[in-house]
Amino acid sequence: MGLTKIKHSSHSRHFLLLKYPKEPYKCQGCKELGLGPCYECEHKNCSFYLHEECANATPSAFHSFLKCSLKFHPRAPQGGERVCDACGQDVLGFVYQCKHKNPHDYHPSCLKLKSTLTAEDGTRLHLKEKPPSKCLNCGSSKTSNGIKGWSYVSSCGQYCYHVACVKGMILEKWKKGYFLKDGKVNKASYYLALQSSIPNKEVALPSGSSTSSKTKQIWKNAKTAGRLIICALFGDPTALILFCAKLLFDKS
Ligand SMILES: [Zn+2]
Ligand SMILES: [Zn+2]
Ligand SMILES: [Zn+2]
Ligand SMILES: [Zn+2]
Ligand SMILES: [Zn+2]
C-alpha cells in the first residue's frame, strides 16, 4: 500500500497515491466524508483526496437491487437537487445515474457497499433495499426524507438501521465540529463520538426484554451493528478499527 500511483482526470496536473489517510478526509469527487483507503495528491499542499471507489469509478455499473444500468457522471446530468437513493445524502459531485425519466442516483462509494458485513463476534448484517423491520434509530421503516434508502439488517432481523440514519448521524457530528480539537481533526474524539452515537437513546426495546442483562445484550448487539455500518460507510482501515475497539475496551 502507498505505492499505487495514478493520474485522474479530476486532478490531472499531479499524480495521486493510494494511501491509508491519517485523518478523515473530504473526497473531492463526490464531496462526501471518507476514512478508508483513498487516493491523495502527492503534493501535500493540494489537500486533494478521492475515495478509492471514486477514483476507480467505471463508465457504467450495475447493482443487484436495480434492473437498470447506471452511467458514471462527474456531475449529475439530470439537474435540480439530487439525492443518493442508497444513503439519502445530497449528490454534489461524482454520481452513478440511470437513464430513466425519474432517474436513480448513487454515490460511487454507496454503490459499492458490501452486501454482507461480519463482526468479530459473528454478527452478520445484510444490505436490503427495503427494510423488513423498523430502523432502530428512527423507529420507522421509511427514512425521514421520504427516500426509499437502503438498510442493513441482522440475520435474526432484530437489528436494522437505515444507511441514511447512520450516515446522517455521523455527518451531523462532523459538521458540528465534534471531531475537532485546536482546529485539527482529533482521532480520539472522533471515535468517542462514533461510539456514543450508536444507538441513540430512543432505541425501542422489544417487549418482554425487561431484565437488565437482556437489555444490556440488546444494546451491545445494536452497538456492534452500528459500528459495522459506520465502518462499511466510511471505510475500513484496520488500524483505526483496532483503535476504536481499544477505546471500547478501555471504557468498559
Ligand atoms: Zn468520493
Ligand atoms: Zn495536486
Ligand atoms: Zn450515497
Ligand atoms: Zn432506473
Ligand atoms: Zn432510520
XYZ file of C-alpha atoms and ligand atoms in Angstrom:
257
model
C 0.000 0.000 0.000
C 1.158 3.531 -0.681
C 2.947 2.856 -3.934
C -0.002 2.759 -6.309
C 0.277 5.909 -8.377
C -2.380 7.163 -10.782
C -3.371 10.204 -12.790
C -7.024 11.142 -12.548
C -8.896 13.458 -14.901
C -10.349 15.414 -11.973
C -6.816 16.462 -10.876
C -4.710 15.879 -13.950
C -1.756 18.125 -13.068
C -0.382 15.836 -10.315
C -0.095 12.149 -9.506
C -2.332 10.645 -6.833
C -1.075 7.977 -4.424
C -3.184 5.247 -2.826
C -2.907 5.637 0.959
C -4.496 4.982 4.288
C -5.168 8.546 5.362
C -4.172 9.506 8.892
C -7.324 11.536 9.360
C -10.853 11.616 7.976
C -10.973 13.486 4.654
C -13.432 15.057 2.251
C -13.459 13.358 -1.136
C -13.109 15.930 -3.937
C -15.022 13.647 -6.316
C -18.324 13.007 -4.541
C -17.740 15.644 -1.782
C -18.544 13.067 0.913
C -16.605 12.214 4.069
C -14.106 9.363 3.900
C -11.986 7.348 6.309
C -10.806 4.352 4.343
C -8.107 3.940 1.704
C -8.037 6.856 -0.702
C -6.026 8.478 -3.445
C -4.205 11.533 -2.185
C -2.310 14.094 -4.264
C 1.432 13.616 -3.855
C 1.726 17.366 -3.252
C 0.621 17.721 0.358
C -0.468 21.352 -0.003
C -3.091 20.385 -2.614
C -5.115 18.521 0.048
C -6.744 16.615 -2.773
C -8.389 13.293 -1.892
C -10.537 10.797 -3.777
C -12.316 7.782 -2.342
C -10.864 4.614 -3.824
C -14.351 3.958 -5.282
C -14.493 7.458 -6.789
C -11.021 7.232 -8.339
C -11.824 3.805 -9.771
C -15.346 4.630 -10.972
C -16.143 2.823 -14.217
C -18.105 4.393 -17.117
C -21.059 2.113 -16.393
C -22.151 -0.072 -13.498
C -24.875 -2.413 -12.274
C -26.306 -3.272 -8.896
C -28.222 -6.390 -7.894
C -31.066 -4.229 -6.475
C -31.606 -2.447 -9.796
C -32.975 -3.530 -13.130
C -31.486 -0.509 -14.909
C -27.847 0.067 -15.755
C -26.053 3.096 -14.364
C -23.715 5.548 -16.045
C -20.972 7.445 -14.261
C -21.034 11.273 -14.380
C -18.685 13.766 -12.724
C -21.867 15.818 -12.133
C -25.490 14.714 -12.234
C -26.790 15.368 -15.800
C -30.380 15.455 -14.539
C -30.109 18.643 -12.544
C -32.002 20.032 -9.603
C -31.407 18.842 -6.074
C -30.436 15.219 -6.342
C -30.263 12.734 -3.511
C -28.447 9.408 -3.332
C -31.029 6.620 -3.366
C -28.888 4.488 -1.047
C -27.825 6.890 1.726
C -30.197 9.849 1.319
C -27.401 12.446 1.261
C -27.180 15.131 -1.427
C -25.418 14.371 -4.671
C -22.851 17.148 -5.067
C -20.305 15.591 -7.386
C -19.448 12.147 -8.771
C -22.589 10.093 -9.291
C -23.904 6.984 -10.989
C -27.251 7.732 -12.614
C -29.618 5.580 -14.676
C -31.375 6.727 -17.828
C -34.936 6.565 -16.541
C -37.062 9.676 -16.724
C -37.065 9.778 -12.948
C -33.509 8.510 -12.521
C -31.843 6.726 -9.635
C -28.690 8.356 -8.283
C -25.922 6.709 -6.287
C -22.646 7.905 -4.810
C -19.835 5.665 -6.102
C -18.979 4.578 -2.539
C -22.645 3.767 -1.795
C -22.968 1.628 -4.901
C -20.030 -0.411 -3.609
C -21.475 -1.025 -0.117
C -20.864 -4.643 0.850
C -23.888 -6.918 0.691
C -22.858 -8.670 3.938
C -20.929 -7.331 6.946
C -19.488 -9.667 9.582
C -18.326 -8.601 13.058
C -15.637 -10.320 15.165
C -18.365 -11.913 17.301
C -20.022 -13.425 14.231
C -22.853 -10.866 13.989
C -23.887 -10.605 10.364
C -25.700 -7.747 8.679
C -27.243 -7.888 5.231
C -27.828 -4.965 2.893
C -31.514 -4.692 1.962
C -33.329 -2.457 -0.459
C -36.443 -2.441 1.716
C -36.062 -2.951 5.471
C -38.081 -5.932 6.821
C -38.290 -4.286 10.268
C -38.186 -0.806 11.782
C -34.912 1.112 11.940
C -33.519 1.148 15.499
C -32.569 4.783 15.106
C -35.684 6.455 13.727
C -38.245 3.773 14.619
C -39.661 3.807 11.111
C -39.290 1.688 8.024
C -39.259 4.818 5.828
C -36.394 7.285 6.027
C -37.090 10.782 7.314
C -36.705 12.498 3.930
C -39.009 10.021 2.233
C -36.429 8.341 0.009
C -36.554 4.578 -0.076
C -32.974 4.268 1.114
C -31.070 1.068 1.812
C -30.766 -0.614 5.212
C -28.529 -3.102 6.986
C -30.405 -5.838 8.833
C -29.057 -8.590 11.109
C -29.587 -12.242 10.181
C -32.093 -12.562 13.054
C -33.978 -9.500 11.758
C -33.928 -7.727 15.135
C -31.234 -5.167 14.371
C -31.987 -2.877 11.492
C -30.538 0.531 10.600
C -31.126 2.794 7.633
C -27.861 3.586 5.902
C -29.263 7.143 5.768
C -29.736 7.281 9.555
C -26.233 6.081 10.401
C -24.576 8.288 7.812
C -26.677 11.314 8.772
C -25.802 10.914 12.428
C -22.070 10.835 11.787
C -22.166 13.707 9.291
C -24.122 15.850 11.704
C -21.423 15.423 14.317
C -18.764 16.032 11.686
C -20.397 19.299 10.584
C -20.795 20.500 14.161
C -17.062 20.121 14.644
C -17.290 17.379 17.290
C -14.119 15.872 15.982
C -12.036 18.993 16.075
C -9.507 19.885 18.731
C -7.433 23.029 18.348
C -8.712 23.340 14.794
C -7.445 19.874 13.826
C -9.282 16.613 13.426
C -8.844 14.658 16.614
C -8.953 10.930 16.100
C -9.742 10.053 19.722
C -12.688 12.440 19.978
C -13.821 11.287 16.565
C -14.059 7.662 17.648
C -15.552 8.507 21.008
C -18.239 10.396 19.119
C -18.802 7.374 16.888
C -19.153 5.112 19.895
C -21.595 7.328 21.718
C -23.741 7.996 18.682
C -24.906 4.436 18.062
C -27.517 3.516 19.102
C -29.322 6.689 20.102
C -31.234 6.932 23.364
C -34.601 6.201 21.870
C -33.834 2.657 20.778
C -37.127 0.854 21.221
C -36.527 -2.361 23.131
C -38.694 -5.274 22.070
C -41.451 -6.144 24.541
C -40.530 -8.732 27.160
C -36.934 -7.566 27.362
C -37.223 -6.009 30.799
C -34.404 -7.908 32.520
C -31.316 -5.783 32.629
C -28.903 -8.421 31.314
C -31.113 -8.971 28.304
C -31.356 -5.214 27.757
C -27.568 -4.931 28.010
C -27.119 -7.645 25.399
C -29.559 -5.929 23.049
C -27.685 -2.636 23.388
C -24.383 -4.394 22.852
C -25.670 -6.014 19.679
C -27.165 -2.732 18.474
C -23.795 -1.040 19.052
C -21.968 -3.778 17.162
C -24.414 -3.365 14.284
C -23.965 0.405 14.288
C -20.189 0.171 14.347
C -20.147 -2.312 11.472
C -22.273 0.014 9.362
C -20.063 3.020 10.124
C -17.019 1.034 9.019
C -18.829 -0.031 5.847
C -19.893 3.545 5.075
C -16.743 5.447 5.806
C -14.049 2.883 5.188
C -12.457 0.020 6.970
C -8.851 0.843 7.854
C -7.699 -1.940 10.180
C -5.553 0.286 12.364
C -8.434 2.642 13.027
C -10.779 -0.222 13.875
C -8.288 -1.651 16.357
C -8.010 1.815 17.843
C -11.767 2.025 18.094
C -12.010 -1.449 19.705
C -9.421 -0.366 22.259
C -11.500 2.647 23.196
C -14.490 0.400 23.721
C -12.477 -1.982 25.833
C -10.972 0.773 27.966
C -14.364 2.237 28.664
C -15.955 -0.970 29.977
Zn -15.920 10.103 -3.216
Zn -2.221 18.153 -6.527
Zn -24.939 7.738 -1.028
Zn -33.543 3.424 -13.455
Zn -33.773 5.115 10.288
